[in-house]
Coordinates of C-alpha atoms in Angstrom, one line a residue:
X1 CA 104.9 43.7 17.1
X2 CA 104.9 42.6 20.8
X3 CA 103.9 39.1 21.5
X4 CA 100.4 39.4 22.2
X5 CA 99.8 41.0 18.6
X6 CA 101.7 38.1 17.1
X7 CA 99.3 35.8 19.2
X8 CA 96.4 37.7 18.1
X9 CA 97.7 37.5 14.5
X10 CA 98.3 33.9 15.0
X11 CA 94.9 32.9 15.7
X12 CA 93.2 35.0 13.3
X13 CA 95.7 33.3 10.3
X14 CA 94.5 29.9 11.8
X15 CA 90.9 30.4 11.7
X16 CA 90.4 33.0 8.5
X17 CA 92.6 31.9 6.5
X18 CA 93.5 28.4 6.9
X19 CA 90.3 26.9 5.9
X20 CA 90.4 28.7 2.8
X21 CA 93.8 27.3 2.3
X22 CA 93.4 23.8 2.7
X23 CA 90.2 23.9 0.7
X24 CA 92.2 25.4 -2.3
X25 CA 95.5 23.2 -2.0
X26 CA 92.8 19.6 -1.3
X27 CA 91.4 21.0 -5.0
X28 CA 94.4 21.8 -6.2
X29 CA 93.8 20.4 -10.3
X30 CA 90.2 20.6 -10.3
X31 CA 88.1 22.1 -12.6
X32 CA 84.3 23.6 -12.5
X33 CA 84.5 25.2 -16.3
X34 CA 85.5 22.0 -18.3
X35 CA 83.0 20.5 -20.7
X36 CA 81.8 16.9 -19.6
X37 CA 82.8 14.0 -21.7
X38 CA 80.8 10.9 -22.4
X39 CA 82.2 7.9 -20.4
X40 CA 81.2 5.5 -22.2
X41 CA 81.6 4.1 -25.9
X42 CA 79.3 4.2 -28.6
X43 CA 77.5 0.6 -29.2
X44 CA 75.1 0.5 -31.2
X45 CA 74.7 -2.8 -31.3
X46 CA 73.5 -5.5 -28.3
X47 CA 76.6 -6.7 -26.7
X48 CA 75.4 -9.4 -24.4
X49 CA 75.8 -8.8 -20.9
X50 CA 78.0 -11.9 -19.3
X51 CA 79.7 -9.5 -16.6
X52 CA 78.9 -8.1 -13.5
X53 CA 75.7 -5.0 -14.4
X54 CA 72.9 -5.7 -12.5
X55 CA 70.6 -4.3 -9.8
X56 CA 72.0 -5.0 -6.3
X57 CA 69.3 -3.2 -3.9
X58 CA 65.6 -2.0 -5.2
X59 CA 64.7 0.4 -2.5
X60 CA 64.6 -1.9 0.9
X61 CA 62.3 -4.2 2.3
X62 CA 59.3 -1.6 2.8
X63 CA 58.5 -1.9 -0.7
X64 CA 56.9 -5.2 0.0
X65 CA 53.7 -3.9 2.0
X66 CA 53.2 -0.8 -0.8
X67 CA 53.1 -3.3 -3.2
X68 CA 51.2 -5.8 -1.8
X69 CA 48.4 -3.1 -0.6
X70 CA 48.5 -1.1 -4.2
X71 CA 50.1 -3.9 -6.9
X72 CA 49.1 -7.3 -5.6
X73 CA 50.6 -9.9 -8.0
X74 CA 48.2 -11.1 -10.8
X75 CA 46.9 -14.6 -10.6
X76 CA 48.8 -16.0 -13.6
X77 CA 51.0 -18.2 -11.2
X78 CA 54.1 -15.7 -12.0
X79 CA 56.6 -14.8 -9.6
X80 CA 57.9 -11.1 -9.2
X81 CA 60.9 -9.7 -7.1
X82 CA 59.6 -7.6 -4.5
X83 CA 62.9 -6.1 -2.9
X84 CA 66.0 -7.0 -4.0
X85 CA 69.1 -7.2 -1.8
X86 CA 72.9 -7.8 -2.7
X87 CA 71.8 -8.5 -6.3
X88 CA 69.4 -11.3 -5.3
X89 CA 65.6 -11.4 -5.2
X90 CA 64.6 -11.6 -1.0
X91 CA 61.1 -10.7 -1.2
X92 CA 58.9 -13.1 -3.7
X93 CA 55.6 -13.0 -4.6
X94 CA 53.3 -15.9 -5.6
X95 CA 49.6 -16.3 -6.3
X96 CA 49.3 -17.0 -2.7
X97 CA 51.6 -14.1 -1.0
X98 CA 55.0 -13.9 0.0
X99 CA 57.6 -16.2 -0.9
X100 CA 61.0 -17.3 1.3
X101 CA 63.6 -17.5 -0.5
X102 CA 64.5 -21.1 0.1
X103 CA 60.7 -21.5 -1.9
X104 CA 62.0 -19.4 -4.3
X105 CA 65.0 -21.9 -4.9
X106 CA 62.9 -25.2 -5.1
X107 CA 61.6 -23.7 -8.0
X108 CA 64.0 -22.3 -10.0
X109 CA 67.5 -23.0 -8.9
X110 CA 69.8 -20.6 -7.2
X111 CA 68.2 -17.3 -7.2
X112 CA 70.0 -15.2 -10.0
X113 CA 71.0 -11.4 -10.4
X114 CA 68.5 -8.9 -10.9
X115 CA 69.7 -8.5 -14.1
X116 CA 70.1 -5.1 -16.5
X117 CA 68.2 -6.7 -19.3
X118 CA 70.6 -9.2 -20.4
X119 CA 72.5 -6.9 -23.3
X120 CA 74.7 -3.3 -23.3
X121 CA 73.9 -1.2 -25.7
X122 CA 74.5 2.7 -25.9
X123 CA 72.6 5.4 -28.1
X124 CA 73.3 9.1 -28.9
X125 CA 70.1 9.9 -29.3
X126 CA 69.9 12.2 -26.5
X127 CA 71.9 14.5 -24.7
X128 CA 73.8 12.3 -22.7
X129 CA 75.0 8.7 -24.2
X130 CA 73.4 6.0 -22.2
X131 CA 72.1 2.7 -22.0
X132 CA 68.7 1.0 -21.6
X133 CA 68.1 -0.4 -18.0
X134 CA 65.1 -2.8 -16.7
X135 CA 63.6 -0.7 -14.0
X136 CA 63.1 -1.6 -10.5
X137 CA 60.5 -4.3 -10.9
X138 CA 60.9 -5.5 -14.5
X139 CA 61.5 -9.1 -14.1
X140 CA 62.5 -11.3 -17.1
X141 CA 59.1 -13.6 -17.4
X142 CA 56.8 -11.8 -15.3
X143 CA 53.5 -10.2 -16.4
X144 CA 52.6 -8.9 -12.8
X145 CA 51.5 -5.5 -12.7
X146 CA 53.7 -3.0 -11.0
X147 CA 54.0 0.6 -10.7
X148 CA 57.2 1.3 -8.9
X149 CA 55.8 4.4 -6.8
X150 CA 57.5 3.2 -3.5
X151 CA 60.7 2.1 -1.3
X152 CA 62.9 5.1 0.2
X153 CA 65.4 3.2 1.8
X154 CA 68.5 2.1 -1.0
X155 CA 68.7 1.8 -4.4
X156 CA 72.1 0.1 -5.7
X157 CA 73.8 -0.8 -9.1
X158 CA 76.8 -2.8 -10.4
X159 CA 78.2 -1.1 -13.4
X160 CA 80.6 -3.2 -15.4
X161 CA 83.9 -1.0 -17.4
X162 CA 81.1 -0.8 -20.0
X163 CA 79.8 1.9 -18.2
X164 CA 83.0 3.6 -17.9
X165 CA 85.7 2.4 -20.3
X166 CA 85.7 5.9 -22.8
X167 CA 87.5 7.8 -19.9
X168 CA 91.4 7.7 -20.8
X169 CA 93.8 5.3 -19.6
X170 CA 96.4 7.0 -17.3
X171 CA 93.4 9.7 -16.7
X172 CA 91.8 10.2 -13.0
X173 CA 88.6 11.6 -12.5
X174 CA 87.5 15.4 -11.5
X175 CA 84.0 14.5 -11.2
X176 CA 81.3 12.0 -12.4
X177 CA 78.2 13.0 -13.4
X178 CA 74.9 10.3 -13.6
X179 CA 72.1 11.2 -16.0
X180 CA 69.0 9.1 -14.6
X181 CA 65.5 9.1 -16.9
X182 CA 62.6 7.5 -17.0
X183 CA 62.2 5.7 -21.0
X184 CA 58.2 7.4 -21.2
X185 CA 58.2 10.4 -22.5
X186 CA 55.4 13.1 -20.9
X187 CA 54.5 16.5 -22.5
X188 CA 56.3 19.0 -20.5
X189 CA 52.4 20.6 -19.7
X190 CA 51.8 17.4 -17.4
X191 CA 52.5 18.4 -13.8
X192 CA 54.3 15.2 -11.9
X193 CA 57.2 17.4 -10.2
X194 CA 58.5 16.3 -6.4
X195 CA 61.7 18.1 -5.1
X196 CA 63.2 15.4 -3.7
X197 CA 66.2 14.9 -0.9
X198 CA 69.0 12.4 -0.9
X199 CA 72.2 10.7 -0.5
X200 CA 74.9 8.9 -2.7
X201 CA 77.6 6.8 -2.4
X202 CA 79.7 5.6 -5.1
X203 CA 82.6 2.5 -5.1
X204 CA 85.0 1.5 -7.4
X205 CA 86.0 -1.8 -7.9
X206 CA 89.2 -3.2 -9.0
X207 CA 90.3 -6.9 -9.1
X208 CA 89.4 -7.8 -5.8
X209 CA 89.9 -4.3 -4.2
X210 CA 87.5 -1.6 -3.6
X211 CA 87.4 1.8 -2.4
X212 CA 84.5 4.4 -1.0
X213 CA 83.6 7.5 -1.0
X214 CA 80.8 8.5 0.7
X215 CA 78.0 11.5 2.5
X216 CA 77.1 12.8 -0.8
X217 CA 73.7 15.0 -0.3
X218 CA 71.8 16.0 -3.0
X219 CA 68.6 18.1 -3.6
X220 CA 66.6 18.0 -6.8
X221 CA 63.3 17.9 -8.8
X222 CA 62.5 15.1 -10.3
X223 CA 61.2 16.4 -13.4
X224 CA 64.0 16.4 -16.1
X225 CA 63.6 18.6 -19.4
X226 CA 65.9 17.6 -22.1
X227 CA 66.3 16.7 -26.2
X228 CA 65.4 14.0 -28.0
X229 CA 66.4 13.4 -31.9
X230 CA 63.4 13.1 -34.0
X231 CA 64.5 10.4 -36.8
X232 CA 61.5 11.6 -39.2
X233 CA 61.9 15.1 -38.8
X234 CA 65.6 14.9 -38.1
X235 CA 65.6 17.3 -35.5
X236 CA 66.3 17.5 -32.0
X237 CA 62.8 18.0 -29.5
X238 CA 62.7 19.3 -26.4
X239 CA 61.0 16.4 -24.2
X240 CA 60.6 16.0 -20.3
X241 CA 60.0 13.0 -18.4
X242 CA 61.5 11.7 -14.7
X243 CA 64.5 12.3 -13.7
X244 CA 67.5 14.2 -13.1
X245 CA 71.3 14.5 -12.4
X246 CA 73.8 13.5 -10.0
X247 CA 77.1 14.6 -9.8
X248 CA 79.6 13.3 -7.6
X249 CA 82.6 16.1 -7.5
X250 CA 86.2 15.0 -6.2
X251 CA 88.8 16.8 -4.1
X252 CA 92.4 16.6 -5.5
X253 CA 93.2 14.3 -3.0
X254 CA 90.5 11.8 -3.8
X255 CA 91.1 12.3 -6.9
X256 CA 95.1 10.9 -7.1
X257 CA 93.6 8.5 -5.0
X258 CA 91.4 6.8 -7.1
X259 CA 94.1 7.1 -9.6
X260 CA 96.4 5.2 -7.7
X261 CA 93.9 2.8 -6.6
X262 CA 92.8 1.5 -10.4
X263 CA 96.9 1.0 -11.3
X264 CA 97.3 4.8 -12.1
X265 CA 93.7 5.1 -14.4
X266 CA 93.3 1.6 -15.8
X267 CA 89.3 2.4 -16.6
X268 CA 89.0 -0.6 -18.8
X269 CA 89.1 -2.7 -16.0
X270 CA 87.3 -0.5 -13.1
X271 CA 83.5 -1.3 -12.5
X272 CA 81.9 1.0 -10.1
X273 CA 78.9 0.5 -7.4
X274 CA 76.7 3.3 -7.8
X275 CA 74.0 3.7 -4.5
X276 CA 71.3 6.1 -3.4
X277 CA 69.6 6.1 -0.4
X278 CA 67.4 7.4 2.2
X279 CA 64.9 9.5 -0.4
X280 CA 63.0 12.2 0.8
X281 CA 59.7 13.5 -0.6
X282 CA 60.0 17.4 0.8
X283 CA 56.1 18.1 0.0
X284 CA 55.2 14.8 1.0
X285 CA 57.8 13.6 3.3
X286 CA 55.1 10.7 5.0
X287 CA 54.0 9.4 1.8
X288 CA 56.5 8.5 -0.7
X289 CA 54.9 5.3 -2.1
X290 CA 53.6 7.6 -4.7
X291 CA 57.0 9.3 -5.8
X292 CA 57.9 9.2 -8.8
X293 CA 61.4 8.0 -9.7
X294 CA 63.2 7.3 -13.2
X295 CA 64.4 3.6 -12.1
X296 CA 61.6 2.2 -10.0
X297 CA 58.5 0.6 -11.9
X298 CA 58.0 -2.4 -14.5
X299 CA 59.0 -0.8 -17.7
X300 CA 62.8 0.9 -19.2
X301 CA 65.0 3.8 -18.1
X302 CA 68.0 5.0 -19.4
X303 CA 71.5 5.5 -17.9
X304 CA 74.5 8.0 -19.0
X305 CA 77.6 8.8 -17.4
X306 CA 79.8 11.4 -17.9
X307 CA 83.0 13.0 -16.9
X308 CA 85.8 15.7 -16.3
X309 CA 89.1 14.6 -15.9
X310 CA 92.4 15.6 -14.4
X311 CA 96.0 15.5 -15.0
X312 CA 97.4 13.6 -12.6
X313 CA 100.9 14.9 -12.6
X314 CA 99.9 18.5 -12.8
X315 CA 97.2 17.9 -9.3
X316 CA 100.2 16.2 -8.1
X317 CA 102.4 18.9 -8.4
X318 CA 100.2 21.8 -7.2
X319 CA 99.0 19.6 -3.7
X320 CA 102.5 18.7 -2.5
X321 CA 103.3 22.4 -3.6
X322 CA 100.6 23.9 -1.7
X323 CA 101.4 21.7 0.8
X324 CA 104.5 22.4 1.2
X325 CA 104.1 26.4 1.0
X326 CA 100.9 25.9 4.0
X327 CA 103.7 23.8 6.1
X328 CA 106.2 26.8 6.0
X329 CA 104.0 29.4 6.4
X330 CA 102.6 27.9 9.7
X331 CA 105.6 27.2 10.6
X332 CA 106.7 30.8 10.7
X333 CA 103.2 31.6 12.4
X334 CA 104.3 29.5 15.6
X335 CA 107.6 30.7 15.5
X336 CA 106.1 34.0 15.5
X337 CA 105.1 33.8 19.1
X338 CA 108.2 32.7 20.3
X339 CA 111.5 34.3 21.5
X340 CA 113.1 32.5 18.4
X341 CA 111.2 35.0 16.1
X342 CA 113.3 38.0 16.5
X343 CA 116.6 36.5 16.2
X344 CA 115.7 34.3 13.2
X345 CA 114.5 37.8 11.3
X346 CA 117.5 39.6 12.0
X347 CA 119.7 36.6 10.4
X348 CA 117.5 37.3 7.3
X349 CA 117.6 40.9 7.5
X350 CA 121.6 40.9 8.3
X351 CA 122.3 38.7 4.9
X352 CA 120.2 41.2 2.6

């Protein structure tokens, strides 16, 4: 082949193939196929919560004027959180209107955590272990009436090792996978479905570290069909309320990454951030007070979390292989259109 072919074959290897390459060797370990595993332990007892799970952002500030147009507070001189932001209550509602914060403080001492509901407690009763969160709005002494149909902006949650400890020590992760519900039950007849847009974030803490990973997009409906176990008839029934998935899927890279991160897959001590953000109602994209979604609103929703893993040394292994077979080959590729190319093939070719 004369140079100009090699060229031709160069660029052709760079921008066909290439991009397939990386994409295989950066996933190197990972598996679609694998059955997920339940992340967290079985409790069925109240543990009391005296960690760090609890609500850090309740879909932004623009909840306020949905709720004080739709929900005003009742006149039972009871305060309600109307936005929440790093875990703390910004926007407060009195008998009168809006309170400040500082107001907030006179009253009852430093503002607390939006807590969880004060206790952990996991079930098997469905498909997916979870846990029983407060939603949105469900603050611990109020009786204000609120429906949680609004705020698009961020929705955020602290989830203690709880929430994660039943993935193996020494483990990393392949992929996490959320399972969000609303607690009321509908008959699946009842039409409430919204395809809804939106973006996730997730961030795992450890000690005083913490890493990111970030531009998740997701599309889904936000009515969830799934099977509930019937203690009378001691069956399981299919049911469908609000809610849906969320799966955040890892390359191989991100993957050893984490596992480096938490002292090579030290789960019981690794709380993670979980946030969604900027919600999209895609038949009703101007009007999204009136979305339904499984966390926001005054009553319960549930929370599971599930898993695939990967073997660390074997991910390992393949990505600095792959790695190391990509560097060669393009190596050779450049050569290829050089005048080194000919000379270096006929040492090969004279030693066979």
């Amino acid at each position: 082949m004369n140079p100009v072919q090699w060229n031709i074959l160069a660029i052709v290897f760079i921008l066909g193939f290439m991009p397939f390459a990386v994409a295989f060797v950066s996933n190197a370990g990972s598996s679609t196929d694998e059955a997920w595993i339940n992340s967290m332990q079985l409790h069925d007892e109240n543990i009391p919560l005296q960690d760090n799970s609890f609500w850090l952002e309740n879909g932004g500030s623009n909840l306020t004027s949905w709720y004080d147009t739709y929900y005003p507070p009742s006149t039972n001189s009871k305060l309600d959180c109307a936005y929440i932001t790093n875990g703390v209550c910004e926007g407060l509602y009195s008998d009168t209107g809006p309170m400040d914060p500082e107001q907030w403080m006179s009253l009852s001492g430093n503002p607390q955590p939006y807590p969880f509901g004060g206790y952990f407690r996991s079930s098997d009763y469905f498909d997916v272990r979870h846990s029983t969160i407060k939603q949105s709005h469900q603050a611990p002494g109020s009786n204000n009436a609120y429906a949680g149909r609004s705020g698009s902006e961020i929705f955020s949650w602290q989830l203690s090792p709880y929430y994660s400890n039943q993935i193996e020590q020494g483990e990393t992760l392949d992929s996490l996978r959320y399972w969000m519900v609303e607690a009321q039950a509908y008959n699946c007849n009842v039409n409430f479905e919204n395809n809804l847009t939106f973006e996730g974030e997730i961030t795992f803490v450890y000690g005083n570290d913490t890493i990111t990973y970030e531009n998740f997009e997701f599309e889904t409906s936000n009515r969830f069909e799934y099977s509930q176990f019937d203690d009378n008839q001691g069956t399981w029934d299919q049911v469908c309320s609000v809610g849906f998935f969320i799966e955040f899927d890892f390359t191989g890279f991100e993957s050893l990454e984490i596992y480096n991160f938490n002292n090579i897959g030290d789960w019981d001590n690794t709380s993670i951030i979980l946030t969604l953000k900027n919600f999209v109602n895609l038949e009703s994209p101007d009007a999204f007070g009136s979305t339904l979604l499984p966390f926001a609103g005054n009553d319960d929703w549930y929370l599971g979390l599930q898993h695939r893993e990967m073997n660390p040394v074997e991910a390992g292994f393949l990505i600095k292989t792959g790695t190391l077979i990509l560097a060669v080959i393009v190596f050779l590729v450049a050569l290829s259109s050089t005048p080194y190319f000919d000379p270096l093939m006929n040492s090969f070719k004279g030693r066979v």
